GROMACS .gro file of C-alpha atoms in nm:
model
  354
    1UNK     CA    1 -11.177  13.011 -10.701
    2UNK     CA    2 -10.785  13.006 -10.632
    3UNK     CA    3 -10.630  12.704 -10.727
    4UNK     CA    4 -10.327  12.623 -10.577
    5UNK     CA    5  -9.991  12.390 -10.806
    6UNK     CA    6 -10.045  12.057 -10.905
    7UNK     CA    7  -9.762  11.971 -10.772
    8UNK     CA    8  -9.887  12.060 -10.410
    9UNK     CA    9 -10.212  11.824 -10.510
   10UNK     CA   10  -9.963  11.594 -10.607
   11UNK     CA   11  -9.736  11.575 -10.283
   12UNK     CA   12 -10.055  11.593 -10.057
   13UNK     CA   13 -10.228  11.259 -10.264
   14UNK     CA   14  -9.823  11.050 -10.185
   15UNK     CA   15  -9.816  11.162  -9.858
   16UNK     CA   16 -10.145  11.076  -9.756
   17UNK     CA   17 -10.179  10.724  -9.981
   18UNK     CA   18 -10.039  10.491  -9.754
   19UNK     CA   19 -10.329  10.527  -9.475
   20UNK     CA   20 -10.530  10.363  -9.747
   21UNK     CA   21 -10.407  10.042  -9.644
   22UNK     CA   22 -10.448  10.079  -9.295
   23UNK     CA   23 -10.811   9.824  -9.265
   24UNK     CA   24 -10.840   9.506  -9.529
   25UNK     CA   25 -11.222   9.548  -9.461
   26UNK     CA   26 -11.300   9.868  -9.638
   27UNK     CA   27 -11.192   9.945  -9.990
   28UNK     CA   28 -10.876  10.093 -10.078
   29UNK     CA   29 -11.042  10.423 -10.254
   30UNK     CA   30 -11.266  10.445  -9.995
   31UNK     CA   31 -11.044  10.467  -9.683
   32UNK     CA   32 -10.775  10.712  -9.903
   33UNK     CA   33 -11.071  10.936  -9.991
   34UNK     CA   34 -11.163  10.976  -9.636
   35UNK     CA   35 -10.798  11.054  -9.541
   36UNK     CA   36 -10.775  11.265  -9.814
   37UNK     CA   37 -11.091  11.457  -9.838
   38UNK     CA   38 -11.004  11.766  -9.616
   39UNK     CA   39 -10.695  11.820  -9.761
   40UNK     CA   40 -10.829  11.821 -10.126
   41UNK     CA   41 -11.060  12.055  -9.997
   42UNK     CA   42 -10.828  12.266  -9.882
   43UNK     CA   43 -10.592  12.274 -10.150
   44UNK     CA   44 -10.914  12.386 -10.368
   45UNK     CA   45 -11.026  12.666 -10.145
   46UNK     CA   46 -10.761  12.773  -9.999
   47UNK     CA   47 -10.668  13.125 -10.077
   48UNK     CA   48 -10.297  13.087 -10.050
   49UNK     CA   49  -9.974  12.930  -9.869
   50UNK     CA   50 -10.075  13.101  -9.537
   51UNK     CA   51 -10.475  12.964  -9.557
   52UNK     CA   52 -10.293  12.612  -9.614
   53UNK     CA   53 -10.078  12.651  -9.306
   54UNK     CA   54 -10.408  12.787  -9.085
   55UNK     CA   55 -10.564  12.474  -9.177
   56UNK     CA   56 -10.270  12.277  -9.101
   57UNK     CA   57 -10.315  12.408  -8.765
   58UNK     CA   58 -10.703  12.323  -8.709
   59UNK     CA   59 -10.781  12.137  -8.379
   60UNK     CA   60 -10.972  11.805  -8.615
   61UNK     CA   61 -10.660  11.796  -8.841
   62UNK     CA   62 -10.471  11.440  -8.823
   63UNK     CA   63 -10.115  11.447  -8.799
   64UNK     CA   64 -10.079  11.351  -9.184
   65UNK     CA   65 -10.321  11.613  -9.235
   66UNK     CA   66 -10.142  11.894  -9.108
   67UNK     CA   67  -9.802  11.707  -9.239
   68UNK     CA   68  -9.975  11.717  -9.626
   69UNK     CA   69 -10.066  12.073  -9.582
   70UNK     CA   70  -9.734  12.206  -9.464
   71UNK     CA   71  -9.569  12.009  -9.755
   72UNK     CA   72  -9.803  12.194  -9.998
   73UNK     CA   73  -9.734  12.549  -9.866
   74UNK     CA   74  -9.395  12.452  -9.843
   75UNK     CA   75  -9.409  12.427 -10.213
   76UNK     CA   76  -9.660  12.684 -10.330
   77UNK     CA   77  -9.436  12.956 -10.130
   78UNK     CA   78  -9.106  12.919 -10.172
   79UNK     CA   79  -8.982  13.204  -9.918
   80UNK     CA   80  -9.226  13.100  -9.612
   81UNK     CA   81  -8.984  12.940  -9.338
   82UNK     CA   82  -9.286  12.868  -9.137
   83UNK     CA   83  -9.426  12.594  -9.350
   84UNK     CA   84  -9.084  12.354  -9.344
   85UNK     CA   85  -9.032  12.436  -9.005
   86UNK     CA   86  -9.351  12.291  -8.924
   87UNK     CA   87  -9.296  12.060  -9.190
   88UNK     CA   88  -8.958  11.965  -9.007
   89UNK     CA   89  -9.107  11.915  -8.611
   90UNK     CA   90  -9.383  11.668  -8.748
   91UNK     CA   91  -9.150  11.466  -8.896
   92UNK     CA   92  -8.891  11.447  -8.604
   93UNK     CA   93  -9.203  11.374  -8.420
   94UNK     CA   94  -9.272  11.027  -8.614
   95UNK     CA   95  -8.865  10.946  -8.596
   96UNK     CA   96  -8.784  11.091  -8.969
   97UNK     CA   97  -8.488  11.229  -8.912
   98UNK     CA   98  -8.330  11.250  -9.237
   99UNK     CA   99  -8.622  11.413  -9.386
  100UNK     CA  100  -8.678  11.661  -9.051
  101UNK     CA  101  -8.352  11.794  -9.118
  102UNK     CA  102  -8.408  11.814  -9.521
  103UNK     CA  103  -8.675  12.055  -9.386
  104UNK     CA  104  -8.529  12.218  -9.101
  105UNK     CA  105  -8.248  12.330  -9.359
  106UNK     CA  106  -8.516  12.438  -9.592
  107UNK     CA  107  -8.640  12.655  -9.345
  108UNK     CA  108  -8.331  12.787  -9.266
  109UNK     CA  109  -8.225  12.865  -9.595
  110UNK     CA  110  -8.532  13.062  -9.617
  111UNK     CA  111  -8.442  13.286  -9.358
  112UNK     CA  112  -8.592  13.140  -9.033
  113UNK     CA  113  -8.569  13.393  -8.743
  114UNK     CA  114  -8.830  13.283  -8.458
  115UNK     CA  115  -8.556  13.099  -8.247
  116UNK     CA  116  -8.746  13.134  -7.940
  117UNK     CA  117  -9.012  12.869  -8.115
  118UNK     CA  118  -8.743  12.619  -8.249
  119UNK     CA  119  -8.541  12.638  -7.907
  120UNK     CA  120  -8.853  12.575  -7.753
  121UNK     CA  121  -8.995  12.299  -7.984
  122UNK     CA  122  -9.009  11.931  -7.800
  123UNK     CA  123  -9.023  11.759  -8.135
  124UNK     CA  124  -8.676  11.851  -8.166
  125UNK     CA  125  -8.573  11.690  -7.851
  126UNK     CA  126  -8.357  11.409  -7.982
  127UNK     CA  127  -8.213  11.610  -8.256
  128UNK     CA  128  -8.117  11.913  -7.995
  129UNK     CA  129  -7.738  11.776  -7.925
  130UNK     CA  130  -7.625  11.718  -8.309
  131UNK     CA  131  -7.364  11.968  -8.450
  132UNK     CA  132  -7.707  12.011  -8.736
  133UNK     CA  133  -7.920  12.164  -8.515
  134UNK     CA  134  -7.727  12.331  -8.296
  135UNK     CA  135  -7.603  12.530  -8.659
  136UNK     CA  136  -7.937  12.611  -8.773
  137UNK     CA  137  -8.015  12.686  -8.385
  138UNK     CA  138  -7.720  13.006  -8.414
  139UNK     CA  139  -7.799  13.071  -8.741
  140UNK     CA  140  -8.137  13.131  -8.636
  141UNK     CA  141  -8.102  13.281  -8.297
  142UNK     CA  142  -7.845  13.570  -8.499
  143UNK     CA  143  -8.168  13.651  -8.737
  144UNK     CA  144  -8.323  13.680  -8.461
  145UNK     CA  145  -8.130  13.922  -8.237
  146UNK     CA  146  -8.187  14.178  -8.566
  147UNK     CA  147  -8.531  14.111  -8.639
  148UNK     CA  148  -8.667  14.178  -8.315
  149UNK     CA  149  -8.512  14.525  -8.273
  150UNK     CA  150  -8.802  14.768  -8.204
  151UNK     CA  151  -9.094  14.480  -8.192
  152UNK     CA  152  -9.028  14.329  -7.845
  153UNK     CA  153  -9.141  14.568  -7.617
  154UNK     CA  154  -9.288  14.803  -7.828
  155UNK     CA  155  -9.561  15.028  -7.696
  156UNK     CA  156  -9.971  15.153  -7.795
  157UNK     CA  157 -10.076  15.475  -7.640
  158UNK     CA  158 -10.496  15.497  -7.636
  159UNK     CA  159 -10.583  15.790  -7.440
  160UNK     CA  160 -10.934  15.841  -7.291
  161UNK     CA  161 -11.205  16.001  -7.496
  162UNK     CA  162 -11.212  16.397  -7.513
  163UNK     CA  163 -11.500  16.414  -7.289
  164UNK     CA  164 -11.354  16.228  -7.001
  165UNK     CA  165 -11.189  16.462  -6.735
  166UNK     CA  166 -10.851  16.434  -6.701
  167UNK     CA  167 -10.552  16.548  -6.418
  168UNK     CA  168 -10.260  16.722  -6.591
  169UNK     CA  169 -10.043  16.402  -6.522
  170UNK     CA  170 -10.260  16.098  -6.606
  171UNK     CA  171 -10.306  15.760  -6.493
  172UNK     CA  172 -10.152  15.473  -6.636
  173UNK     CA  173 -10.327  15.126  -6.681
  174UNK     CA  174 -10.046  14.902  -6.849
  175UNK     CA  175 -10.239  14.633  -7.057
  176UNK     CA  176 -10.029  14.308  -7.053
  177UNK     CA  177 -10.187  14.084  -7.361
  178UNK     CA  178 -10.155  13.723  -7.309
  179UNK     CA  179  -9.949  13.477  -7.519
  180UNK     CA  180  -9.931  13.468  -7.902
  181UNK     CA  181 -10.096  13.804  -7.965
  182UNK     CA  182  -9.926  14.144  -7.905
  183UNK     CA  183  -9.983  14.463  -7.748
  184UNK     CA  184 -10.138  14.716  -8.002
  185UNK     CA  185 -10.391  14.882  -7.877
  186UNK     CA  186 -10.749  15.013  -8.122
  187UNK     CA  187 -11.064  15.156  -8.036
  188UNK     CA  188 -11.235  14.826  -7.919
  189UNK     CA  189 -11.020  14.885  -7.593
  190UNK     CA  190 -11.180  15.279  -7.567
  191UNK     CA  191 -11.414  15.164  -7.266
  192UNK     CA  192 -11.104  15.054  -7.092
  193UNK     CA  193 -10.917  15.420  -7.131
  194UNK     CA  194 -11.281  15.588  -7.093
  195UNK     CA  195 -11.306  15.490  -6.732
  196UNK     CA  196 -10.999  15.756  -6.701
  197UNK     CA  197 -10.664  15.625  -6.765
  198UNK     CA  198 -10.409  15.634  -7.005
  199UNK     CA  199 -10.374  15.290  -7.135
  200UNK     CA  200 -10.040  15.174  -7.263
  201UNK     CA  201 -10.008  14.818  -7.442
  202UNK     CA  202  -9.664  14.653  -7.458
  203UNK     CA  203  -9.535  14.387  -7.682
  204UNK     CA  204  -9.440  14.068  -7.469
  205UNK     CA  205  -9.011  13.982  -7.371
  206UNK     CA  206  -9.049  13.743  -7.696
  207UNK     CA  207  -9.158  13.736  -8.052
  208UNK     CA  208  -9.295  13.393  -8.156
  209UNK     CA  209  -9.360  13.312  -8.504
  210UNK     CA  210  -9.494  13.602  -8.652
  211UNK     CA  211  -9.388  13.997  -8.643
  212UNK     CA  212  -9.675  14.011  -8.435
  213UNK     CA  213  -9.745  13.737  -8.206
  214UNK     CA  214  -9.550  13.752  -7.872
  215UNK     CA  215  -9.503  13.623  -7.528
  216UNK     CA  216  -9.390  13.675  -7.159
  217UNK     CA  217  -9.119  13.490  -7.087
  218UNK     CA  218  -8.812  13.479  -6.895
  219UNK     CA  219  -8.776  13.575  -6.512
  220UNK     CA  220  -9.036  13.820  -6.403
  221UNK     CA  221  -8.773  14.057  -6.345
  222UNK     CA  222  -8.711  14.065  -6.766
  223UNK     CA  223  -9.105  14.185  -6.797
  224UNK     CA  224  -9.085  14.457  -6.546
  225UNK     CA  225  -8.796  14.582  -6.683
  226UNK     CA  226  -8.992  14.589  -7.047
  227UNK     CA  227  -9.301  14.802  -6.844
  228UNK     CA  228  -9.079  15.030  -6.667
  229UNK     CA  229  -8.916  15.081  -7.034
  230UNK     CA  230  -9.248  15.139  -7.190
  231UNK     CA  231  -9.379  15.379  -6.925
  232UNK     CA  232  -9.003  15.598  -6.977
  233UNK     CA  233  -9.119  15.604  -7.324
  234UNK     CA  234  -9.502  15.713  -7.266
  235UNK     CA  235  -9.329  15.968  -7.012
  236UNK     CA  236  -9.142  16.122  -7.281
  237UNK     CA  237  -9.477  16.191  -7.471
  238UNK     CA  238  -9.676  16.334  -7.192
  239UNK     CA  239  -9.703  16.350  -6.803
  240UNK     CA  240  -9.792  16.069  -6.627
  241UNK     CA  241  -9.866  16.005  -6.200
  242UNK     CA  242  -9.605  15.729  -6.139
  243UNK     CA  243  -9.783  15.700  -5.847
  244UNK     CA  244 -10.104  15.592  -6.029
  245UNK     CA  245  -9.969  15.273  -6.264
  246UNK     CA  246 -10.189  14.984  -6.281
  247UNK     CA  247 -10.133  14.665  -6.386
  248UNK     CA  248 -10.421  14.455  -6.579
  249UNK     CA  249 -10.362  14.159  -6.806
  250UNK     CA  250 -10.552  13.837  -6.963
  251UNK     CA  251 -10.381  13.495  -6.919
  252UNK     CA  252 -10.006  13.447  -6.972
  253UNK     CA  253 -10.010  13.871  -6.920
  254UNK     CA  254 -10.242  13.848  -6.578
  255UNK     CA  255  -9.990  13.638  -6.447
  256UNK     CA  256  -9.671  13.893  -6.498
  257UNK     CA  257  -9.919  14.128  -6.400
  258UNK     CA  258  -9.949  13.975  -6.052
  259UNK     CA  259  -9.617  13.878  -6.014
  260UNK     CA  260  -9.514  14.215  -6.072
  261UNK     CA  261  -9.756  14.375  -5.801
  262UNK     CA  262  -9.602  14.146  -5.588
  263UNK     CA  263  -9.220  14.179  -5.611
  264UNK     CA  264  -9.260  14.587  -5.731
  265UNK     CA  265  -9.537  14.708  -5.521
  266UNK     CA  266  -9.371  15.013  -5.518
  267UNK     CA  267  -9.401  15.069  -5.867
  268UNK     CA  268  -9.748  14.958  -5.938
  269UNK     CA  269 -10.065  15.070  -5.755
  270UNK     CA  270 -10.293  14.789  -5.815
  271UNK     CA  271 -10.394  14.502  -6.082
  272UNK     CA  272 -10.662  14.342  -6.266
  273UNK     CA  273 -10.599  14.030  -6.350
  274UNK     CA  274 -10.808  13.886  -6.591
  275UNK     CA  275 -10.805  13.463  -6.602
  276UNK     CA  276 -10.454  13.408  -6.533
  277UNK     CA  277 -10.266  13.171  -6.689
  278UNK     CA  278  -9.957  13.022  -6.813
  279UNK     CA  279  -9.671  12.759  -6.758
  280UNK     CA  280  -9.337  12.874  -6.772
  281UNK     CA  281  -9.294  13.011  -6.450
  282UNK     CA  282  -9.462  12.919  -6.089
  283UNK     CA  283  -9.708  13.226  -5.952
  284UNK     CA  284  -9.493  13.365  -5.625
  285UNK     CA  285  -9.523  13.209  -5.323
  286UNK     CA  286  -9.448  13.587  -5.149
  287UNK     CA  287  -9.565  13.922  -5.214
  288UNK     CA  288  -9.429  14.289  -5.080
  289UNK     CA  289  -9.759  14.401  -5.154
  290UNK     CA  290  -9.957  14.544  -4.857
  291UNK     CA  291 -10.264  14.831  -4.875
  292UNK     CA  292 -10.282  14.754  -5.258
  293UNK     CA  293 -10.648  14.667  -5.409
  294UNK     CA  294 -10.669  14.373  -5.629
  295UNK     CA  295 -10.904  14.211  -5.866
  296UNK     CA  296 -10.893  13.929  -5.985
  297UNK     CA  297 -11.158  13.735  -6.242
  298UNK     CA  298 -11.219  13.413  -6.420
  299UNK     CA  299 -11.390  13.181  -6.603
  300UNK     CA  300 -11.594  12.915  -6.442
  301UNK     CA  301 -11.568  12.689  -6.726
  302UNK     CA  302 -11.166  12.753  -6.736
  303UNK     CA  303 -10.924  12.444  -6.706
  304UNK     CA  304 -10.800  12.325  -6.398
  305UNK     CA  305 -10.472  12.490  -6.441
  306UNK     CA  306 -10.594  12.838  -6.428
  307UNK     CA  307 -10.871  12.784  -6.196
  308UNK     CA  308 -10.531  12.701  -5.953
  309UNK     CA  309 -10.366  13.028  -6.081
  310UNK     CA  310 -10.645  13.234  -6.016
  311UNK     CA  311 -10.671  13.067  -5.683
  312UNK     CA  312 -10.307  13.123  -5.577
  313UNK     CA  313 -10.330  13.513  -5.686
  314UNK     CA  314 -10.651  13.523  -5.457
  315UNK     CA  315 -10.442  13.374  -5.179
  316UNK     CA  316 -10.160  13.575  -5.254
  317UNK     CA  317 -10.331  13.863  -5.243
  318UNK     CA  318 -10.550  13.810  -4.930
  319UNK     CA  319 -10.332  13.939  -4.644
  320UNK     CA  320 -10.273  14.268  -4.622
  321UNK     CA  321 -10.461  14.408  -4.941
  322UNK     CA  322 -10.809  14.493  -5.038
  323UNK     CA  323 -10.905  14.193  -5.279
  324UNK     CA  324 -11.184  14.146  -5.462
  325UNK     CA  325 -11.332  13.859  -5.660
  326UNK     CA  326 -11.574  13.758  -5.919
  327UNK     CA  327 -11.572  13.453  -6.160
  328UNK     CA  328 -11.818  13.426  -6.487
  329UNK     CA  329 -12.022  13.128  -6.657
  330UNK     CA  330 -11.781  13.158  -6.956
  331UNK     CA  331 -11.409  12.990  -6.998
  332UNK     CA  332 -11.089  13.142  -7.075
  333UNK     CA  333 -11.220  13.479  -7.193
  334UNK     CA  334 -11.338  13.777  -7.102
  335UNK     CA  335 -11.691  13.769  -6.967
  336UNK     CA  336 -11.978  13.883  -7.205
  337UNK     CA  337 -11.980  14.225  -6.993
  338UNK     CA  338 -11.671  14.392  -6.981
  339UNK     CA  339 -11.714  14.656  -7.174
  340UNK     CA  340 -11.898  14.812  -6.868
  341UNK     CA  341 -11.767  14.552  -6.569
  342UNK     CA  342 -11.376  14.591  -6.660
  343UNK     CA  343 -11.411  15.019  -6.647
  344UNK     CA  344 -11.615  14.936  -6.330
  345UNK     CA  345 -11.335  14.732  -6.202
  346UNK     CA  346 -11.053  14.964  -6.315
  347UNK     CA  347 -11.233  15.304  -6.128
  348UNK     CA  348 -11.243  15.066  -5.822
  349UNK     CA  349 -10.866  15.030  -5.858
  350UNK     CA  350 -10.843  15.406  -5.863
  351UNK     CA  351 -11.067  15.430  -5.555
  352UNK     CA  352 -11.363  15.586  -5.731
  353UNK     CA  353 -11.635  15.343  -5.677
  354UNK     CA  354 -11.785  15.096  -5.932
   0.00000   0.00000   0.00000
């Protein structure tokens, strides 16, 4: 069983100690243990730095929780930046300063690149105008600029199955993922390309934390520009009917996907847009789009927020297009039969049936 420093067991037992005072009534040991408990257990199973910061990150973790195990990866690690970054934002979050920017510098000194993250990070709010963080802010913004050469917007080609029949010039479906994941394509998505398109995955306008976790941000305009680069690119490899390009994406990608068949209809043919969602920019009010065939699906057990998105795409869609709808007893995923609806749906876009 790996066993991770003592030292980490060490920082995790002070920085968790003083919730043992927090009721007279029960015992001192007892009240530390239960505050303690899952992040012993942790620190004894977890397989490294990276399993620490994962369970940091679990949905029952307290705040000291997830504050212990970033400490301890912090220290069992000593090049992750991830683990004193997040380190850093829970502290600014209970009014530490002095000891957020101890670990915002840690992180930086460790080579912290995903500016997108920090610019975006609320717990940094207060500290956002001090000559500190606006230094680390560059410093990590310039890592950035090199690191994310070749990654943002990077394309996956999975072509249909030898058996399916082809034109010389094939169909494109361009599969927008949605936010924190990334665009590489394998063969779980084969049912997709087997209903007779090309299908060409794109990495999102940003990278987040990880080398391969990103998002669609930005003005739409920034993500169509990213497509129409990824389809020059899948142009170069073979021939492709620019007249055939679909759209289809899940979540933060469905919306860019309809937002693009709305302002670019000429460029795109149609869209599947699979439980749309996001929050950094509103769905258009106005769409170009007329004679284009649209499907759109959801979740019944989705949140109120996307249940509105994938009401406004419906409505934004209605006039003028062919629009079809369908909603499933699941949430924010895709429904348990896709691998035969979705091709369905996708032929339909092509005007073959299904």
């Amino acid at each position: 069983m790996p066993k991770l420093s003592a030292l980490a067991v060490f920082l995790t037992l002070a920085v968790c100690a003083p919730t043992a005072q927090a009721e007279e009534q029960d015992s001192a040991s007892t009240i530390a243990f239960k505050s303690i408990s899952p992040v012993l257990n942790a620190l004894i199973n977890a397989d490294d730095a990276q399993d620490l910061m994962e369970r940091a990150e679990e949905d029952d973790a307290t705040l000291l929780q997830s504050l212990a195990l970033y400490l301890a990866a912090t220290r069992e690690d000593p090049t992750l930046a991830q683990a004193p970054y997040h380190a850093a934002a829970l502290f600014a979050r209970r009014g530490d300063d002095a000891l957020a920017e101890r670990y915002l510098r840690q992180a930086d000194e460790r080579g912290m690149w995903f500016a997108p993250a920090l610019a975006d990070n609320d717990d940094f709010e207060h500290l956002r105008g001090t000559p500190f963080f606006k230094q680390v802010l560059a410093n990590t913004q310039a890592r950035y600029a090199k690191v994310s050469v070749g990654k943002v917007g990077a394309i996956s080609v999975l072509a249909p199955s030898k058996g399916v029949a082809m034109p010389a010039c094939a169909p494109v479906l361009v599969w927008l993922h949605g936010y924190g994941i990334n665009g590489h394509l394998d063969s779980s998505e084969q049912p997709l390309a087997d209903a007779g398109v090309v299908l060409l995955g794109i990495n999102g306008t940003e990278m987040r934390e990880s080398f391969d976790s990103f998002s669609w941000t930005g003005p739409y305009e920034g993500t169509h520009k990213v497509v129409q680069a990824g389809l020059e690119q899948l142009a170069a490899r073979q021939c492709i009917d620019r007249k055939q390009v679909y759209l289809m994406g899940f979540s933060q990608g469905s919306q860019h996907a309809g937002a693009l068949l709305a302002q670019h209809p000429d460029d795109y043919a149609g869209a599947l847009l699979v439980s749309p969602g996001g929050w950094r920019q509103p769905v258009p009010t106005q769409s170009s789009a007329h004679g284009k065939r649209v499907f759109v699906i959801n979740g019944e057990q989705e949140g109120p927020a996307n249940q509105k998105m994938s009401a406004d795409f419906r409505a934004l869609f209605s006039d003028g297009n062919e629009l079809r709808s369908r909603t499933h007893e699941g949430g924010h995923f895709y429904p348990d039969d896709w691998k035969t609806s979705f091709p369905q749906a996708i032929r339909w876009l092509m005007g073959k049936g299904g």
